[in-house]
CSV table of C-alpha atoms and ligand atoms in Angstrom, one decimal:
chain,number,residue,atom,x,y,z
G,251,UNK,CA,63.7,84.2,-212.6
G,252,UNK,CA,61.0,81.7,-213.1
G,253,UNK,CA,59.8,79.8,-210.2
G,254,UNK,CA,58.8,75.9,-210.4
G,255,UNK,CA,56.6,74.3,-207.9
G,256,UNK,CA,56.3,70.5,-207.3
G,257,UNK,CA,53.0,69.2,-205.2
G,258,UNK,CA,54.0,65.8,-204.2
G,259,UNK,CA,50.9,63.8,-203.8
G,260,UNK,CA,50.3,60.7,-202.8
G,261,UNK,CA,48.3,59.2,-205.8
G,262,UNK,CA,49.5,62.4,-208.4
G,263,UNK,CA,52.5,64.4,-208.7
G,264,UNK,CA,52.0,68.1,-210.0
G,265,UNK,CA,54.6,70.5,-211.7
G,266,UNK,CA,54.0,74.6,-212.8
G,267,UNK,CA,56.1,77.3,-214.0
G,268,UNK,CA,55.6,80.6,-212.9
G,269,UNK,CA,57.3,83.3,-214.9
G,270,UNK,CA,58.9,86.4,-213.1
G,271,UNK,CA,55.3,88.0,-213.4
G,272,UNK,CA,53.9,85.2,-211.0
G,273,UNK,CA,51.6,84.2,-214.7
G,274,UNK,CA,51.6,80.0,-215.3
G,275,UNK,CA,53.7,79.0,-218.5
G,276,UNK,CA,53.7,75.5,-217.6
G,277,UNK,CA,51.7,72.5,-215.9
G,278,UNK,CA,51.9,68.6,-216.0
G,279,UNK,CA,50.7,66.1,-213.9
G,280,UNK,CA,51.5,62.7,-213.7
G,281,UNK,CA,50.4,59.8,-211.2
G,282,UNK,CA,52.7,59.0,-208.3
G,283,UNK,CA,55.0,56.1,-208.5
G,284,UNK,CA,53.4,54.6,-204.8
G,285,UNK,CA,55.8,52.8,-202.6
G,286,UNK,CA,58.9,53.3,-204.4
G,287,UNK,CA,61.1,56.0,-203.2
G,288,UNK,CA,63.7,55.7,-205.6
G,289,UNK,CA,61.0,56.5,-208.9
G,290,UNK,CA,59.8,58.8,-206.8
G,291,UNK,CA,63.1,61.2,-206.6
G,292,UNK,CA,63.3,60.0,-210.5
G,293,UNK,CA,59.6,61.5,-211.5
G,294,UNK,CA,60.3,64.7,-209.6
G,295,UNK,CA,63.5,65.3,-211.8
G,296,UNK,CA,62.2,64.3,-214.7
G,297,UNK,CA,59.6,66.6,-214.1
G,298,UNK,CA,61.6,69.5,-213.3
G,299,UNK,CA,63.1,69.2,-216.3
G,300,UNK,CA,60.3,69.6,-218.3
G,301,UNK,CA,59.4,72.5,-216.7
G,302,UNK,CA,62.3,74.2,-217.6
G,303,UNK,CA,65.1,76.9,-215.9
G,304,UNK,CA,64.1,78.2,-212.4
G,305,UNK,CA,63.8,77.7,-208.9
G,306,UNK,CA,62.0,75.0,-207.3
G,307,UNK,CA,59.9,74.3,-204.3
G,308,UNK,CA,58.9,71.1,-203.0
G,309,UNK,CA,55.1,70.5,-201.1
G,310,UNK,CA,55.6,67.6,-199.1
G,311,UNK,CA,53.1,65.5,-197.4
G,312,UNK,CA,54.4,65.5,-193.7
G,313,UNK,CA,57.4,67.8,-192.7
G,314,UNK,CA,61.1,67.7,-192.3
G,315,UNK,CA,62.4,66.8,-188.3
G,316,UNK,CA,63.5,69.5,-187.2
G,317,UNK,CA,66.0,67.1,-185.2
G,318,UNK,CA,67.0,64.5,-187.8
G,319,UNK,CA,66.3,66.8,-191.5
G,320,UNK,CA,64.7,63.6,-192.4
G,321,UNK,CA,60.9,63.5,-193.2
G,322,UNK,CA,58.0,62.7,-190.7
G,323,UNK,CA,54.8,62.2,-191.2
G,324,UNK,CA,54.3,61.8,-194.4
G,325,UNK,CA,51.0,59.6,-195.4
G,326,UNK,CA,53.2,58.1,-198.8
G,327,UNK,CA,54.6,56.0,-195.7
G,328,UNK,CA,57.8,55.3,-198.6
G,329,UNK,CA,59.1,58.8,-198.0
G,330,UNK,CA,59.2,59.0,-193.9
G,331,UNK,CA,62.8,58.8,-192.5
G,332,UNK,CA,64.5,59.5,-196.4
G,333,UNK,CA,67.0,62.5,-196.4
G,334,UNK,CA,64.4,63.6,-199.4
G,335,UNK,CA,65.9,67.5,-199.7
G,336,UNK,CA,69.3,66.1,-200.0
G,337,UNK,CA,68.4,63.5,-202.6
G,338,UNK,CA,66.4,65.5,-204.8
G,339,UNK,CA,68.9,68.0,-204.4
G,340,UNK,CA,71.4,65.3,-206.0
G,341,UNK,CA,68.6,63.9,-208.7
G,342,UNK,CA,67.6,67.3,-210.4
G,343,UNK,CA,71.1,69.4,-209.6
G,344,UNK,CA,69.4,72.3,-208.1
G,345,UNK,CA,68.8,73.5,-204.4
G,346,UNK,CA,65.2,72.8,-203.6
G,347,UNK,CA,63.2,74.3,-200.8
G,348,UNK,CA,60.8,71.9,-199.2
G,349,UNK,CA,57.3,72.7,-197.1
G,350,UNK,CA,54.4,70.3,-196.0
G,351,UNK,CA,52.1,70.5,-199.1
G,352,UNK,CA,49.3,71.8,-196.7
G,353,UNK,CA,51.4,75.1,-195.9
G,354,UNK,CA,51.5,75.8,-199.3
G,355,UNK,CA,47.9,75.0,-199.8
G,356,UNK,CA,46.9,77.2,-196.8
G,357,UNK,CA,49.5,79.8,-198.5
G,358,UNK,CA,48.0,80.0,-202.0
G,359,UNK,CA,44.4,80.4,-200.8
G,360,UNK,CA,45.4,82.9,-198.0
G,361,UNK,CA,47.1,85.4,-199.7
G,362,UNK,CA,44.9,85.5,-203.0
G,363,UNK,CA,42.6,82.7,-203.0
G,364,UNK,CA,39.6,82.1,-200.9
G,365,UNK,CA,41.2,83.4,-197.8
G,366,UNK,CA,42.1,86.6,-199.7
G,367,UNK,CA,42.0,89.4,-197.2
G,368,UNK,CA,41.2,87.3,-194.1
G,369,UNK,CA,43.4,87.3,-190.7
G,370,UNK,CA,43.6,83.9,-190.2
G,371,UNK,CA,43.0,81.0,-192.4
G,372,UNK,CA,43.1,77.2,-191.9
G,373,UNK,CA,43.6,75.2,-195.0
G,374,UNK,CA,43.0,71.4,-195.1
G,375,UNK,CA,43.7,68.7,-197.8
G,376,UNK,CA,41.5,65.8,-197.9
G,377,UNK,CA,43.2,64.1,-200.0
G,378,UNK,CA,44.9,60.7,-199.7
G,379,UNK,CA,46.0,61.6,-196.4
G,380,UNK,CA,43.9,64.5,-194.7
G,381,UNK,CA,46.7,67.9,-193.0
G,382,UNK,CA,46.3,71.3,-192.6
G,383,UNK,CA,48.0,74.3,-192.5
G,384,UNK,CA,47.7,78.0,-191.0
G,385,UNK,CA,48.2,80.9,-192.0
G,386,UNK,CA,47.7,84.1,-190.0
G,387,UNK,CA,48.7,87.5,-191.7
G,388,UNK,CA,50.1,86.6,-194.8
G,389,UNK,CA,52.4,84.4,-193.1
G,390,UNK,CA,52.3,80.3,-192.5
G,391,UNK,CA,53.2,79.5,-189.2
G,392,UNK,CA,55.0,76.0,-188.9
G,393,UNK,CA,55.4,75.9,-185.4
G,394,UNK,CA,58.1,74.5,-182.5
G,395,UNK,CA,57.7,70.9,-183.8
G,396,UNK,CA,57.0,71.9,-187.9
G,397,UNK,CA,53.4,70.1,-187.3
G,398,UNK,CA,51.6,73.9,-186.7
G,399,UNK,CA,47.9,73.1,-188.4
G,400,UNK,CA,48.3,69.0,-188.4
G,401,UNK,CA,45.1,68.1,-186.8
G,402,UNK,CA,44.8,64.6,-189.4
G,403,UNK,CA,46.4,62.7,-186.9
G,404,UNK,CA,43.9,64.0,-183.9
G,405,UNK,CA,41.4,61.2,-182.8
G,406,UNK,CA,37.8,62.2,-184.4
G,407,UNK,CA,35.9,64.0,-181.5
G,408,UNK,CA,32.7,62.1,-179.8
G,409,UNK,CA,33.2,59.4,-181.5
G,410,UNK,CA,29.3,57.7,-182.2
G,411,UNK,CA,28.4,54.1,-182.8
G,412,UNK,CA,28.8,54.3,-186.5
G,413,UNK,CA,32.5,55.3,-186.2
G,414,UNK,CA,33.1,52.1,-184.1
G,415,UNK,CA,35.7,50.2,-183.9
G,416,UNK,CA,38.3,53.2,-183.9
G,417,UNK,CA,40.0,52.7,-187.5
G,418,UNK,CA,43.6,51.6,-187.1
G,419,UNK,CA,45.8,54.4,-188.9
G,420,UNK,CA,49.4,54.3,-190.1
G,421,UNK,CA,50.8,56.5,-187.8
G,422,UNK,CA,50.1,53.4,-185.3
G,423,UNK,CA,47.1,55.3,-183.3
G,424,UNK,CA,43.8,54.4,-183.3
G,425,UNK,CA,40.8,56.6,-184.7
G,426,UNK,CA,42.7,59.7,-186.1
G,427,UNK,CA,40.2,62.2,-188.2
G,428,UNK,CA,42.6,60.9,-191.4
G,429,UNK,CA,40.9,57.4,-191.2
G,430,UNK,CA,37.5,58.8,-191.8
G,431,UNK,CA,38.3,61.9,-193.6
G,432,UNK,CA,40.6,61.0,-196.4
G,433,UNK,CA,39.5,60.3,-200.1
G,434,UNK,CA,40.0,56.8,-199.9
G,435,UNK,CA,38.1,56.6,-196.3
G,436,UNK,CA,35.1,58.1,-197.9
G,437,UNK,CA,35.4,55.7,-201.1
G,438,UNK,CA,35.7,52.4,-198.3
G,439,UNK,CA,32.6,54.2,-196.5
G,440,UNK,CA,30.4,54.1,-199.7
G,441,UNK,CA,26.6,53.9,-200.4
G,442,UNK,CA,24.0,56.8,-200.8
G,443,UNK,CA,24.6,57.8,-196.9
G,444,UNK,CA,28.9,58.0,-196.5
G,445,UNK,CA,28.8,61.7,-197.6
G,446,UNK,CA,26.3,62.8,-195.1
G,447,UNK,CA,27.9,60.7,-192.7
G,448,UNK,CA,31.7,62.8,-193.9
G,449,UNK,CA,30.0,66.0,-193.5
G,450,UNK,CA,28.8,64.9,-190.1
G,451,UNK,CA,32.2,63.6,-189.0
G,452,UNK,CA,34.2,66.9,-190.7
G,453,UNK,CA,31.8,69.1,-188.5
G,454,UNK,CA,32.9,67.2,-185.3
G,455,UNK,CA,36.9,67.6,-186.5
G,456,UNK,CA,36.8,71.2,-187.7
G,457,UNK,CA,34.4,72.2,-184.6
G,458,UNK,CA,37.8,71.5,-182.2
G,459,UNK,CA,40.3,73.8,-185.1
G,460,UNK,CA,37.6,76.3,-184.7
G,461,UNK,CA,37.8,76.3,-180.6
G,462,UNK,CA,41.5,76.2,-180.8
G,463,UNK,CA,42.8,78.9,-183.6
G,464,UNK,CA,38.9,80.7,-184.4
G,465,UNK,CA,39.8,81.6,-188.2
G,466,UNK,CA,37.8,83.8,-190.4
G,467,UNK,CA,38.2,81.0,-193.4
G,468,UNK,CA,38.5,78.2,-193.8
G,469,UNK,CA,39.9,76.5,-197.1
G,470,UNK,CA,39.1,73.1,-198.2
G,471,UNK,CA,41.5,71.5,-200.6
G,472,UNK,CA,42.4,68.3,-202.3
G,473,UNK,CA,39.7,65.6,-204.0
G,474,UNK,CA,37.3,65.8,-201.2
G,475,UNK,CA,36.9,69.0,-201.5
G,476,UNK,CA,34.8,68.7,-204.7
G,477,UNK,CA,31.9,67.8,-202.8
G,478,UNK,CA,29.6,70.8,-203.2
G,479,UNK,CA,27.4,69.8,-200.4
G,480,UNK,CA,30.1,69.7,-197.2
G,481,UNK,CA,30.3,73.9,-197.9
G,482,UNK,CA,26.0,73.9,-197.0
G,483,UNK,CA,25.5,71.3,-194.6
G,484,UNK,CA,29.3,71.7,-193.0
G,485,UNK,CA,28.9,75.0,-190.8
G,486,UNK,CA,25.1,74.0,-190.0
G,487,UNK,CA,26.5,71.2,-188.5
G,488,UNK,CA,29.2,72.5,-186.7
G,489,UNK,CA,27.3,75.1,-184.6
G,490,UNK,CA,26.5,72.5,-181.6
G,491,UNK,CA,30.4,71.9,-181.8
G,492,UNK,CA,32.1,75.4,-181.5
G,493,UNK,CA,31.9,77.1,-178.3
G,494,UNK,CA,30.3,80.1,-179.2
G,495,UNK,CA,26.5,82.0,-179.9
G,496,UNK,CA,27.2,82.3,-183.3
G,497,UNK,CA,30.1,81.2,-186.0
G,498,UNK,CA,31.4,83.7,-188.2
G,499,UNK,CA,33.9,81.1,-189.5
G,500,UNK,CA,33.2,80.7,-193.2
G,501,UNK,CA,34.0,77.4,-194.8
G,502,UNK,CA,35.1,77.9,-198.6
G,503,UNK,CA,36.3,76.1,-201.8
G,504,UNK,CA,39.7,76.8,-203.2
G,505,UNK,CA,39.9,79.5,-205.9
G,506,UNK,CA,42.8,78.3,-207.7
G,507,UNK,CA,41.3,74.5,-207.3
G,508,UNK,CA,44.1,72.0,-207.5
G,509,UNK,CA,46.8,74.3,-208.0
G,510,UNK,CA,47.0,76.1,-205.0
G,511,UNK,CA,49.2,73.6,-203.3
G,512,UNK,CA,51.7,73.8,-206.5
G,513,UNK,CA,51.6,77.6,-206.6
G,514,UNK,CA,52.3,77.8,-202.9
G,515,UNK,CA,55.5,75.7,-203.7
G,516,UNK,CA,56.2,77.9,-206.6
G,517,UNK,CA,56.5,80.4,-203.6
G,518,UNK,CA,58.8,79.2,-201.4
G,519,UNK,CA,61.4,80.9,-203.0
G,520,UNK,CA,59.8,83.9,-202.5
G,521,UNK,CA,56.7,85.8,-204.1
G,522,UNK,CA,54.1,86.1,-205.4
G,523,UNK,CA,55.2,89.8,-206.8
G,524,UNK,CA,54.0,92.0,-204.1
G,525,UNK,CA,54.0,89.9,-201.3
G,526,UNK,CA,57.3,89.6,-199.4
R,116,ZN,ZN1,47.2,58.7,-187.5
């Protein structure tokens, strides 16, 4: 059986084809039809098609309630309270498995990406919006509320003059790491100094994951994540931050690049061959 992911982005929309070997026979991207729910369910099952016979899993920004099935969450504002499994369900006549898009992210590059061989790994899209996701063993852990590894939505620690006045965000708080972390953020910031200023502000955020869950990787995904310099100055930054005489934490760039949020999809109906 061949196994289709969908990455559900909010600027892009990404499609692959695994065959039963787990080997890609098939990628397209197209951009994302913002704001409009309704082209939205469209492009994923037009998409689908194209990418022929096979299961198909879903990376969501956000997650499903676990009291409503509805999604929460989700930074492409146009998808938050839409019974979206049901629907695309309808739209491309298949069952469909959904996961937040940084789950399967985090998923990809654990089990034989970046993170390949570590214990615990925390992956992180900064991307339009800015999630994460964990995965300890092998295994992601989506946790009593399905918002395990969603630190976007924390307000930036020690916040300093320059990040003054705390940015509004959608999720109606004030100051969450999303509103200085995300690609567009960093575009707004501009000039010669924003990215030192990102790496400065990234060392802060990922300084409170490290006190909290300690992983041995971390992973850093979506457009941000291009940016050779945040792997140097990053963990020299982040030192004052952690609580700890030294940081073994290594902070790493995503093997598979942008398609380990769309392979980790591909997996949610199981795989890749070897790995339950
Ligand atoms: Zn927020």
């Amino acid at each position: 059986m061949q196994r289709i992911g969908i990455d559900l982005g909010g600027t892009k929309i990404e499609a692959l084809t695994l065959d039963p070997a787990g080997k890609e026979v098939f990628r397209k991207r197209i951009p994302a039809p913002r704001g409009d729910y309704a082209a939205t369910l469209a492009a994923v099952a037009a998409l689908v098609r194209d990418a022929g016979d096979g299961t198909v899993g879903v990376g969501i920004p956000g997650a499903l309630s676990k009291v409503t099935g509805l999604v929460k969450n989700a930074n492409s504002t146009w998808l938050i309270g839409k019974p979206l499994q049901q629907d695309l369900e309808k739209a491309i006549g298949r069952k469909v498995r959904l996961a937040n898009d940084a789950n399967c992210f985090a998923l990809s590059e654990a089990v034989d990406g970046a993170g390949e061989g570590a214990e615990v790994v925390f992956g992180v899209i900064l991307g339009t919006g800015v999630g994460g996701g964990i995965v300890v063993r092998g295994e992601v852990l989506t946790g009593a509320n399905a918002i395990a590894g969603e630190w976007g939505h924390n307000p930036l620690p020690l916040p300093q003059a320059s990040d003054l006045p705390l940015r509004p965000c959608y999720c109606g708080r004030s100051g969450c790491i999303e509103t200085y972390l995300s690609g567009p953020a960093l575009e707004r910031d501009g000039g010669e100094a924003a990215l030192g200023r990102y790496a400065e502000r990234l060392a802060r955020a990922l300084a409170g994951v490290i006190n909290i869950l300690d992983p041995d990787v971390i992973v850093l995904g979506g457009g941000v994540s291009k940016e050779a310099r945040l792997y140097e100055e990053v963990p020299q930054l982040w030192q004052r931050h952690v609580f700890s005489d030294q940081v073994a934490t290594r902070l790493l760039s995503p093997r598979h690049g942008d398609a380990s949020g769309v392979r980790g999809a591909a997996w949610l109906w199981g795989g890749p061959p070897g790995v339950k």
